[in-house]
XYZ file of C-alpha atoms in Angstrom:
714
model
C 0.032 -0.029 -0.107
C 2.693 2.528 0.789
C 4.281 1.963 -2.856
C 1.040 2.502 -4.441
C 0.516 5.614 -2.264
C 3.973 6.852 -3.234
C 3.163 6.255 -6.946
C -0.333 8.020 -6.816
C 1.219 10.954 -5.029
C 3.978 11.318 -7.311
C 1.511 11.088 -10.245
C -0.800 13.797 -8.423
C 2.237 16.022 -7.968
C 3.290 15.637 -11.609
C -0.310 16.463 -12.861
C -0.452 19.634 -10.511
C 3.139 20.572 -11.800
C 1.850 20.264 -15.448
C -1.325 22.224 -14.693
C 0.528 25.137 -13.348
C 3.064 25.166 -16.324
C 0.175 25.058 -18.752
C -1.718 27.913 -16.783
C 1.343 30.120 -17.057
C 1.984 29.281 -20.919
C -1.555 29.658 -21.620
C -1.724 33.423 -20.749
C -0.377 34.128 -24.198
C -2.544 31.758 -25.749
C -5.576 33.296 -23.869
C -4.748 36.547 -25.298
C -4.517 35.061 -28.827
C -7.636 33.128 -28.638
C -9.556 36.560 -27.249
C -8.116 38.301 -30.099
C -9.143 35.643 -32.581
C -12.566 35.370 -31.090
C -13.078 39.257 -31.338
C -11.822 39.256 -34.934
C -14.162 36.383 -35.676
C -16.882 38.452 -34.206
C -15.886 41.424 -36.294
C -15.780 39.232 -39.438
C -19.530 38.259 -38.798
C -20.298 41.924 -38.186
C -18.380 42.855 -41.529
C -20.329 40.183 -43.392
C -23.562 41.666 -42.025
C -22.280 45.069 -43.279
C -21.471 43.542 -46.675
C -24.817 41.971 -47.024
C -26.662 45.470 -45.999
C -24.720 47.299 -48.521
C -25.426 44.626 -51.400
C -28.862 44.698 -50.432
C -29.305 48.513 -50.608
C -27.351 48.373 -54.286
C -29.938 45.784 -55.233
C -32.916 47.529 -54.274
C -31.738 50.949 -55.786
C -30.896 48.823 -59.137
C -34.323 47.386 -58.922
C -36.167 50.766 -58.862
C -33.948 52.103 -61.607
C -34.477 49.155 -63.929
C -38.324 49.023 -63.128
C -38.432 52.872 -64.196
C -36.130 52.637 -67.174
C -37.997 49.587 -68.742
C -41.338 51.515 -68.904
C -42.559 52.407 -72.391
C -43.553 55.784 -71.129
C -39.853 56.373 -69.937
C -38.330 54.999 -73.187
C -40.527 57.239 -75.126
C -39.529 60.209 -72.936
C -35.826 59.718 -73.281
C -36.198 59.233 -77.164
C -38.133 62.529 -77.313
C -35.615 64.140 -74.839
C -38.588 65.197 -72.847
C -36.736 66.458 -69.629
C -39.878 67.424 -67.732
C -41.452 64.133 -68.393
C -38.279 62.244 -67.347
C -38.199 63.960 -64.200
C -41.992 63.301 -63.429
C -41.283 59.530 -64.256
C -38.177 59.327 -62.221
C -39.499 61.289 -59.152
C -41.134 57.896 -57.859
C -37.415 56.619 -57.500
C -36.867 59.019 -54.570
C -39.581 57.510 -52.486
C -37.797 54.119 -52.269
C -34.961 52.798 -50.251
C -33.503 56.064 -49.017
C -32.522 57.065 -52.594
C -31.372 60.595 -52.152
C -30.212 61.571 -55.592
C -31.431 60.602 -59.252
C -29.487 61.754 -62.305
C -29.853 61.171 -66.093
C -27.055 61.720 -68.435
C -27.324 61.324 -72.225
C -25.063 59.404 -74.561
C -22.468 62.087 -74.338
C -22.327 62.326 -70.800
C -24.453 65.516 -70.526
C -26.485 65.741 -67.547
C -30.222 66.208 -68.665
C -31.794 66.353 -65.022
C -30.832 65.796 -61.454
C -33.410 65.066 -58.760
C -32.509 65.596 -55.015
C -34.368 64.335 -51.805
C -32.607 65.362 -48.595
C -29.847 67.445 -50.189
C -32.262 69.922 -51.996
C -30.388 73.178 -51.044
C -27.119 72.169 -52.321
C -25.486 72.125 -55.675
C -24.161 68.404 -56.444
C -21.231 67.329 -58.388
C -21.134 63.947 -59.648
C -18.630 62.166 -61.903
C -20.345 61.236 -65.340
C -20.695 57.606 -66.059
C -21.188 56.468 -69.662
C -21.532 52.534 -69.751
C -23.496 50.249 -71.829
C -23.802 48.089 -68.801
C -25.012 48.445 -65.208
C -22.311 49.648 -62.641
C -22.416 50.173 -58.859
C -20.289 50.693 -55.957
C -19.142 53.695 -53.876
C -18.701 57.115 -55.220
C -17.746 60.773 -54.234
C -20.075 63.744 -54.645
C -19.253 67.306 -54.048
C -21.548 69.953 -52.452
C -21.190 73.454 -51.339
C -20.197 72.177 -47.739
C -17.615 69.544 -49.012
C -17.409 66.071 -50.320
C -19.578 63.047 -49.338
C -19.622 59.361 -49.944
C -22.497 57.539 -51.591
C -23.817 54.285 -52.774
C -24.456 54.433 -56.380
C -26.003 52.464 -59.180
C -25.916 53.287 -62.783
C -28.167 51.499 -65.159
C -27.963 51.980 -69.156
C -30.934 53.078 -71.195
C -31.241 51.353 -74.521
C -33.583 51.186 -77.588
C -32.751 47.897 -79.186
C -29.144 48.252 -79.608
C -28.828 52.019 -79.537
C -27.258 53.358 -76.210
C -29.329 56.431 -75.277
C -27.665 57.116 -71.824
C -27.489 56.307 -68.137
C -29.848 56.556 -65.420
C -28.329 56.871 -61.789
C -29.361 56.541 -58.353
C -27.442 57.566 -55.378
C -27.800 57.120 -51.577
C -25.803 59.702 -49.586
C -23.801 58.139 -46.669
C -23.671 60.534 -43.793
C -24.632 60.795 -40.107
C -28.346 61.413 -41.091
C -28.560 58.432 -43.190
C -31.139 55.753 -41.945
C -29.359 52.625 -43.523
C -25.861 53.675 -41.683
C -27.874 54.380 -38.250
C -29.711 51.180 -38.455
C -26.544 48.984 -39.188
C -24.667 50.837 -36.457
C -27.407 50.047 -33.889
C -27.420 46.489 -34.874
C -23.696 45.903 -34.577
C -23.616 47.638 -31.268
C -26.468 45.637 -29.608
C -24.714 42.334 -31.168
C -21.357 43.409 -29.749
C -22.682 45.114 -26.427
C -20.172 47.659 -27.231
C -20.058 50.815 -29.568
C -18.778 49.776 -33.198
C -17.424 51.914 -35.661
C -18.012 51.979 -39.373
C -15.605 53.638 -41.795
C -15.304 53.977 -45.611
C -12.103 54.644 -47.437
C -11.308 56.051 -51.030
C -7.856 54.828 -51.370
C -5.848 55.572 -48.323
C -8.347 58.241 -47.420
C -11.031 57.965 -44.806
C -14.131 59.713 -46.246
C -16.757 58.574 -43.823
C -16.686 57.348 -40.234
C -19.259 57.009 -37.472
C -16.942 57.600 -34.612
C -14.612 60.431 -36.056
C -15.788 64.030 -36.811
C -15.534 65.105 -40.455
C -12.867 67.847 -39.267
C -10.534 64.878 -38.220
C -10.996 62.607 -41.265
C -7.786 63.861 -42.975
C -5.776 62.759 -39.933
C -7.208 59.157 -39.966
C -5.997 57.732 -43.086
C -4.667 54.161 -43.760
C -1.014 53.485 -43.299
C 0.885 51.747 -46.032
C 0.610 48.142 -44.617
C -3.064 48.321 -44.771
C -3.130 50.022 -48.157
C -0.950 47.145 -49.538
C -3.087 44.450 -47.848
C -6.320 45.942 -49.329
C -5.518 47.168 -52.880
C -2.374 45.407 -53.972
C -3.191 41.956 -52.605
C -6.668 42.194 -52.574
C -7.124 40.802 -49.137
C -9.109 41.889 -46.107
C -7.195 43.538 -43.422
C -7.588 42.119 -39.819
C -5.507 43.824 -37.025
C -4.837 46.762 -34.943
C -5.209 50.411 -35.949
C -4.617 53.392 -33.856
C -7.261 56.091 -34.347
C -7.134 59.451 -32.499
C -4.644 57.928 -30.067
C -6.851 54.893 -29.202
C -6.032 51.574 -30.151
C -8.813 49.624 -32.224
C -9.409 46.150 -33.327
C -10.255 46.547 -37.132
C -11.316 44.831 -40.145
C -11.266 46.259 -43.564
C -12.583 44.883 -46.860
C -11.643 46.194 -50.357
C -14.221 46.537 -53.149
C -13.461 43.951 -55.942
C -16.311 44.713 -58.143
C -15.639 48.553 -59.071
C -14.179 50.009 -62.125
C -10.430 49.951 -62.706
C -8.517 52.648 -60.934
C -11.159 53.134 -58.396
C -9.918 51.707 -54.965
C -12.351 51.643 -52.197
C -12.686 49.948 -48.916
C -14.856 49.840 -45.989
C -14.853 48.186 -42.575
C -15.664 48.134 -38.837
C -13.776 48.872 -35.702
C -14.122 47.928 -32.003
C -12.194 49.628 -28.941
C -9.401 47.439 -27.872
C -10.456 47.620 -24.419
C -13.159 45.157 -25.054
C -10.335 42.740 -25.631
C -9.093 43.194 -21.857
C -12.242 42.252 -20.420
C -12.605 39.466 -22.631
C -9.156 38.187 -21.596
C -10.038 38.436 -18.006
C -13.107 36.355 -18.389
C -11.415 33.775 -20.579
C -8.516 33.487 -18.144
C -10.676 32.983 -15.195
C -12.473 30.245 -17.281
C -9.248 28.704 -18.024
C -8.106 28.499 -14.634
C -11.301 26.954 -13.537
C -11.266 24.384 -16.506
C -7.572 23.592 -15.485
C -8.475 22.701 -11.905
C -11.379 20.727 -12.751
C -9.315 18.881 -15.403
C -6.943 18.067 -12.970
C -9.255 16.606 -10.400
C -11.098 14.696 -13.217
C -7.684 13.267 -14.428
C -6.897 12.269 -11.035
C -10.110 10.569 -10.273
C -10.551 8.664 -13.632
C -6.796 8.023 -14.675
C -6.469 4.676 -12.871
C -9.876 3.569 -14.198
C -9.183 3.851 -17.745
C -5.692 3.958 -18.530
C -5.187 0.206 -18.660
C -7.891 -0.245 -21.013
C -7.241 2.669 -23.628
C -4.128 1.569 -25.215
C -5.401 -1.916 -26.595
C -8.632 -0.569 -27.701
C -7.335 2.492 -29.230
C -4.691 0.465 -31.114
C -7.395 -1.746 -32.519
C -9.336 1.235 -33.673
C -6.400 3.007 -35.358
C -5.335 -0.210 -37.210
C -9.003 -0.499 -38.668
C -9.117 3.345 -39.458
C -5.658 2.802 -41.404
C -7.073 -0.259 -43.369
C -10.009 1.940 -44.319
C -7.649 4.779 -45.489
C -5.974 2.246 -47.922
C -9.351 1.322 -49.361
C -10.030 -1.887 -47.540
C -13.846 -1.375 -46.928
C -14.622 -4.886 -45.763
C -12.664 -4.751 -42.551
C -14.571 -4.467 -39.389
C -13.710 -3.899 -35.617
C -14.685 -6.737 -33.279
C -16.831 -5.105 -30.729
C -16.625 -7.926 -28.271
C -12.987 -6.834 -27.723
C -13.669 -3.353 -26.652
C -13.831 -3.592 -22.831
C -14.464 0.181 -22.131
C -17.954 1.277 -22.880
C -17.119 4.455 -24.842
C -14.563 2.460 -27.284
C -17.338 -0.029 -27.595
C -19.596 2.826 -28.809
C -16.964 4.304 -30.981
C -16.151 0.938 -32.586
C -19.849 0.300 -33.181
C -20.185 3.861 -35.058
C -16.990 3.134 -37.102
C -18.433 -0.216 -38.164
C -21.732 1.617 -39.241
C -19.771 4.451 -40.995
C -17.662 1.889 -43.189
C -21.133 0.152 -44.074
C -22.667 3.471 -44.911
C -19.400 4.246 -47.108
C -20.102 1.181 -48.954
C -23.735 1.708 -49.670
C -22.931 5.323 -50.697
C -20.129 4.071 -53.052
C -22.659 1.573 -54.817
C -25.276 4.490 -55.051
C -22.550 6.786 -56.464
C -21.636 4.098 -58.915
C -25.339 3.544 -59.776
C -25.860 7.318 -60.155
C -22.714 7.681 -62.163
C -24.028 5.141 -64.717
C -27.508 6.734 -64.901
C -25.876 9.959 -65.693
C -23.809 8.692 -68.471
C -27.168 6.908 -69.898
C -28.912 10.453 -69.379
C -26.050 12.123 -71.071
C -26.059 9.986 -73.951
C -29.886 10.645 -74.266
C -29.459 14.259 -74.098
C -26.871 14.236 -76.572
C -28.803 12.425 -79.116
C -31.836 14.614 -78.188
C -29.565 17.625 -78.608
C -28.582 16.339 -82.064
C -32.157 15.764 -83.266
C -33.075 19.289 -81.963
C -30.089 20.796 -83.973
C -31.052 18.854 -86.832
C -34.855 19.926 -86.674
C -33.776 23.577 -86.038
C -31.582 23.545 -89.158
C -34.328 21.986 -91.322
C -36.806 24.516 -89.969
C -34.448 27.217 -90.931
C -33.927 25.760 -94.305
C -37.697 25.896 -94.931
C -37.978 29.393 -93.685
C -35.136 30.442 -95.905
C -36.299 28.751 -98.975
C -39.927 29.505 -99.071
C -40.877 32.132 -101.451
C -43.067 34.223 -99.070
C -41.338 36.828 -96.886
C -41.344 36.140 -93.061
C -40.294 38.513 -90.276
C -40.595 38.060 -86.553
C -40.890 40.901 -84.105
C -40.897 41.078 -80.519
C -43.261 42.771 -77.987
C -41.497 46.047 -78.446
C -41.830 45.960 -82.268
C -38.166 45.319 -83.005
C -37.380 42.681 -85.887
C -35.719 39.546 -84.550
C -35.840 37.444 -87.765
C -35.735 38.507 -91.619
C -35.732 35.585 -94.085
C -34.040 35.549 -97.709
C -37.646 36.047 -99.342
C -38.316 39.202 -97.263
C -34.914 40.488 -98.332
C -35.562 39.980 -101.987
C -38.936 41.457 -101.901
C -38.327 44.527 -99.667
C -34.740 45.100 -101.321
C -33.431 45.580 -97.678
C -30.516 43.922 -96.390
C -31.607 41.392 -93.320
C -28.496 42.534 -91.446
C -29.664 46.086 -91.633
C -33.335 45.307 -90.853
C -32.666 42.946 -87.643
C -33.063 45.266 -84.422
C -34.915 47.930 -86.234
C -38.507 48.715 -85.759
C -40.904 47.161 -88.234
C -42.448 50.636 -89.051
C -38.923 51.226 -90.835
C -40.024 48.711 -93.368
C -43.898 48.959 -93.166
C -44.543 52.634 -92.281
C -48.360 52.499 -92.833
C -48.742 49.402 -90.846
C -49.938 49.296 -87.171
C -49.809 46.269 -84.813
C -51.722 46.802 -81.447
C -51.171 44.693 -78.240
C -54.705 43.135 -78.980
C -54.072 42.419 -82.666
C -55.387 39.006 -83.692
C -54.704 36.895 -86.808
C -55.364 39.287 -89.746
C -54.846 39.383 -93.511
C -54.589 42.564 -95.431
C -53.118 44.116 -98.489
C -50.313 46.795 -97.957
C -48.995 49.272 -100.611
C -45.715 50.616 -100.241
C -44.230 53.324 -102.163
C -40.903 52.473 -103.439
C -38.457 55.098 -105.088
C -38.795 53.382 -108.536
C -42.405 51.813 -108.173
C -45.278 50.923 -105.988
C -45.220 47.540 -103.961
C -48.327 45.683 -103.211
C -48.008 43.100 -100.400
C -50.732 40.419 -99.197
C -49.719 40.666 -95.407
C -50.753 38.024 -92.780
C -50.191 39.045 -89.005
C -50.300 36.203 -86.593
C -49.485 36.741 -82.771
C -47.520 34.204 -80.654
C -46.538 33.966 -77.244
C -42.953 32.829 -75.547
C -42.473 30.999 -72.206
C -41.955 34.211 -70.741
C -45.560 35.095 -71.689
C -44.321 38.035 -73.802
C -46.476 38.533 -76.981
C -44.606 38.744 -80.301
C -45.841 38.737 -83.838
C -45.223 36.818 -87.114
C -45.563 38.659 -90.271
C -45.992 36.492 -93.459
C -46.229 38.364 -96.838
C -45.958 37.993 -100.455
C -45.547 40.258 -103.579
C -48.859 40.812 -105.410
C -47.735 43.660 -107.400
C -47.987 41.445 -110.766
C -51.546 40.348 -109.914
C -52.600 44.105 -109.045
C -51.404 45.019 -112.510
C -53.184 42.011 -114.132
C -56.350 42.840 -112.262
C -55.949 46.550 -113.396
C -55.485 45.367 -116.985
C -58.272 43.095 -116.769
C -60.573 45.769 -115.375
C -59.652 48.158 -117.967
C -60.085 45.479 -120.705
C -63.554 44.565 -119.482
C -64.463 48.355 -119.206
C -63.241 49.053 -122.743
C -65.102 45.957 -124.044
C -68.363 46.767 -122.233
C -68.228 50.346 -123.542
C -67.883 49.122 -126.926
C -70.745 46.439 -126.807
C -72.894 49.095 -125.364
C -72.103 51.576 -128.222
C -73.179 48.898 -130.728
C -76.445 47.997 -128.828
C -77.636 51.425 -128.602
C -78.351 51.880 -132.368
C -79.751 48.316 -132.501
C -82.035 48.789 -129.501
C -83.189 52.170 -131.180
C -83.889 50.531 -134.321
C -85.907 47.708 -132.911
C -88.065 50.286 -131.069
C -88.814 52.089 -134.163
C -89.655 48.894 -135.967
C -91.900 47.767 -133.133
C -93.709 51.180 -133.088
C -94.501 50.677 -136.800
C -92.674 53.572 -137.985
C -91.629 51.614 -141.030
C -94.958 49.960 -141.839
C -97.292 47.758 -140.318
C -95.855 44.378 -138.661
C -97.735 41.013 -138.830
C -98.027 39.181 -135.609
C -95.410 36.563 -136.039
C -93.063 39.036 -137.110
C -93.700 41.243 -134.041
C -93.192 38.291 -131.769
C -89.826 37.607 -133.196
C -88.654 40.933 -132.912
C -89.842 41.346 -129.297
C -87.854 38.367 -128.506
C -84.929 40.042 -130.257
C -85.352 43.153 -128.345
C -85.614 41.185 -125.007
C -82.250 39.139 -125.694
C -80.767 42.656 -126.558
C -81.872 44.160 -123.354
C -80.495 40.955 -121.316
C -77.195 41.530 -123.299
C -77.082 45.218 -122.347
C -77.948 44.206 -118.748
C -75.184 41.652 -118.731
C -72.780 44.272 -120.136
C -73.755 46.701 -117.584
C -73.192 44.093 -114.522
C -69.779 43.146 -115.917
C -69.025 46.896 -116.266
C -70.138 47.411 -112.605
C -68.117 44.540 -111.335
C -65.067 45.903 -113.118
C -65.562 49.279 -111.437
C -66.020 47.531 -107.841
C -63.022 45.271 -108.192
C -60.730 48.047 -109.247
C -62.025 50.434 -106.673
C -63.431 52.888 -109.131
C -67.130 52.516 -108.016
C -68.069 56.207 -107.542
C -71.078 57.124 -105.825
C -72.944 60.498 -105.940
C -74.115 60.682 -102.285
C -77.052 62.992 -101.576
C -80.124 62.979 -99.285
C -82.575 60.951 -100.708
C -86.182 59.757 -99.863
C -86.050 56.076 -99.716
C -89.888 55.855 -99.668
C -90.060 57.545 -103.017
C -87.339 55.436 -104.505
C -89.140 52.325 -103.615
C -92.506 53.329 -104.729
C -91.055 54.252 -108.080
C -89.578 50.834 -108.494
C -92.597 49.017 -107.166
C -94.992 50.617 -109.646
C -93.005 49.146 -112.371
C -93.759 45.657 -111.370
C -97.223 45.971 -110.098
C -99.560 44.382 -109.100
C -97.218 41.549 -108.277
C -95.039 43.665 -105.950
C -96.448 45.437 -103.038
C -95.030 48.216 -100.828
C -95.741 48.087 -97.157
C -94.842 51.265 -95.809
C -96.640 52.254 -92.517
C -95.166 55.672 -91.657
C -92.699 58.466 -93.189
C -89.111 57.737 -92.984
C -86.086 59.901 -92.639
C -83.732 60.776 -95.397
C -81.097 58.511 -96.157
C -77.372 59.463 -97.559
C -77.157 57.288 -100.905
C -76.879 57.495 -104.786
C -80.405 57.180 -106.069
C -79.462 55.539 -109.330
C -77.407 52.732 -107.502
C -80.185 52.123 -104.885
C -82.717 51.870 -107.832
C -80.514 49.237 -109.268
C -80.399 47.339 -106.052
C -84.030 47.327 -105.585
C -84.490 46.264 -109.318
C -82.081 43.178 -108.701
C -83.577 42.015 -105.688
C -87.393 42.504 -106.853
C -86.358 40.741 -110.247
C -84.825 37.889 -108.353
C -87.787 37.645 -106.001
C -90.218 37.310 -109.066
C -87.971 34.825 -110.755
C -87.846 32.266 -107.997
C -91.544 32.850 -107.148
C -94.840 31.317 -108.487
C -96.323 33.107 -111.648
C -99.084 34.214 -109.449
C -96.749 34.834 -106.272
C -96.767 38.354 -104.664
C -93.427 40.016 -103.492
C -93.626 42.318 -100.417
C -91.322 45.243 -99.875
C -91.191 46.892 -96.655
C -88.935 49.753 -95.188
C -88.576 50.685 -91.449
C -86.276 52.626 -89.068
C -83.723 50.673 -86.645
C -81.590 53.188 -84.857
C -79.362 55.059 -87.274
C -80.349 53.048 -90.342
C -83.140 52.453 -92.603
C -83.786 48.647 -93.076
C -85.413 47.746 -96.546
C -86.550 44.155 -97.234
C -87.706 42.220 -100.122
C -89.817 39.099 -99.168
C -91.070 36.288 -101.593
C -92.796 33.017 -101.127
C -90.838 31.106 -103.559
C -88.521 27.914 -103.459
C -86.217 29.211 -100.819
C -82.570 28.685 -100.447
C -80.788 25.691 -98.974
C -79.083 26.473 -95.797
C -75.727 25.066 -97.033
C -75.838 27.671 -99.876
C -76.905 30.862 -97.996
C -73.437 31.831 -96.852
C -72.101 31.623 -100.567
C -75.342 33.429 -102.222
C -73.560 36.879 -102.472
C -70.330 35.614 -104.006
C -69.386 36.335 -107.763
C -70.646 34.006 -110.384
C -72.509 31.852 -107.715
C -75.968 30.778 -108.895
C -76.433 27.992 -106.521
C -77.864 24.473 -107.104
C -81.455 25.891 -106.339
C -81.264 28.155 -109.640
C -82.902 25.790 -112.103
C -85.296 28.298 -113.254
C -84.390 31.133 -115.429
C -80.721 32.106 -116.206
C -78.313 34.778 -115.358
C -74.575 35.442 -114.809
C -74.503 35.177 -111.091
C -73.171 38.673 -110.789
C -76.480 40.523 -109.493
C -76.426 39.768 -105.723
C -72.519 40.461 -105.761
C -73.215 43.776 -107.274
C -75.907 44.452 -104.878
C -73.881 43.568 -101.800
C -70.943 45.771 -103.087
C -73.332 48.620 -103.679
C -74.690 48.383 -100.433
C -71.314 48.124 -98.451
C -70.022 51.244 -100.500
C -73.124 53.191 -99.029
C -71.900 52.115 -95.355
C -74.648 49.625 -95.151
C -74.901 45.644 -94.995
C -76.926 43.069 -96.504
C -78.315 39.610 -95.316
C -80.780 36.887 -96.511
C -83.179 34.824 -94.280
C -84.514 32.017 -96.148
C -86.653 28.459 -95.590
C -86.540 25.891 -98.324
C -90.265 25.782 -99.672
C -91.331 28.835 -97.891
C -89.507 31.700 -99.472
C -86.827 34.033 -98.866
C -86.402 37.627 -97.384
C -83.443 39.813 -98.433
C -82.629 42.710 -96.065
C -80.301 45.594 -96.584
C -79.487 48.766 -94.638
C -78.834 52.450 -95.472
C -77.346 55.149 -93.133
C -79.782 57.863 -92.241
C -78.932 61.548 -93.320
C -77.529 62.945 -89.914
C -78.701 66.567 -90.651
C -82.391 65.398 -91.090
C -82.373 63.453 -87.654
């Protein structure tokens, strides 16, 4: 027992001696730990400050971008409407402590400057002419001195044309809400006042704990400048400010323009370190005493079982390091409970590594398969894209795509040939530079129209189809498909002139024939026997039909060439209808109940419409059938109807009844050119009216058409 007592006493003495030595040697370590802890805390605070600065820059940029992309703002920039630009930009000053908004044109000339807090000062800001967004710190000059400010400069562009820069600035001074909030947050977090500083090169341009009059005396030394700007690293260490030592951390700004060297950082009084060291030293001493006692108590209980267990665990770990994942620790050999638990976890870890390796291998194989499929699909997509572009480039019709702003994004070969405009010059330009008379609105649907373009040497006629499309971004664009119909137009004009010329010639020949037949039938040249009279009357009737047919062709020619000229005048529609009805009485009756207002119409053409409709109604009615004509007012129009009780029109042919040369399968009786109803429809629409038909097979048909009321008489 005495020997064991001496051994135990010697061990305890050795432990106490080592504890004392470790305590003394730990004083320096404590100081370093305290300094490291404080610097770690400052690093966290600096990250918070960096995040706050980035957040302010982001919100300034967001307000500027949202303003710059507005159509009203873009239009005001293009028109150089300074007043309107100022009104549209005023809303920026209401968000995120933005103090100054300035717009400069492409030459760097300032068009306007809006100020919030600094309204009584003249502001001087360095001009920025960039085709991309820039942001960071900058200096502004006022009548009272220089101030540091956060700035964001956003380019304004119309397509690929640079128009200028819109800049927003937040002045950083002692009245700035952003700085005061960050300062309070940092002070609460550290339980001590924390200073914030901003530097331009080695010059301190802002500080929350140094007055502006002393800023010049608090510049950075060469060591800090080299660390920040030459090595591009954060500076962590001590710095003397105003005769007081501070623990500081400064960070350089890496994303500013070349030649602009800025840094910012935070500082805390070194006195905080002393109290922290004191608390840490006390904690260290207490831990040393408790650890010494704990070592004395448990040393003899675990010493004998540690080395064998630790050696077995170490041997297994070395095998695992070599890649042997099949090895395991025999848990039954671990006599100490803690090592038993560690060995169990190591075995589970090795098994988990094996499972993960298998999963990773399976995932790698799956990724290879997916990559092969993606590569194959990519080839198919590229092939289909080339095929699609080949189709677009080889079609004979011109094809142009425009984006939601009206800028041309695609211009195929046929469009280049038809318009004689180089596609490379057209892409990026507004579609109105090519089609000045074309208007595409936001709610435009699929339409087809003819477009006339005056070229330097001739007139170009185009048949244009407009079709909207929507991208994944839900932005709406348009596809313009067009072809040159100039030749067709010329052929139509030639055909119209030819028909008009032939019709006039035929009419000139028919006039003397008709006159001669009338005089013969009136027995101007002697008495006519009845058989001869009948034959001459048939000739007269056929001559009249030829004259009417020629007149129809002449009218169609005028309609198709757009040369149908109306002599519009206030007319009494009741009088016109009565005169025509009397010609066909008693088979035609007029059902007018009350007087009607005057209409604005060409009397001769309206008479022709009435004759056409009444003749058609009689033709398809029974020989004893009666045709009823009616007229009544409907708001700003007069509606005239011609109703018969004839054979009616099949429902499948009603929609084609007004087409040119369309006689229909129901027209078994009589004859005609199929032009009458086409001419009627064209005349009515030329007056600004509309025409339609309602029909039931076996019961008859009713044709309706409208004429506008003469406004001065209503």
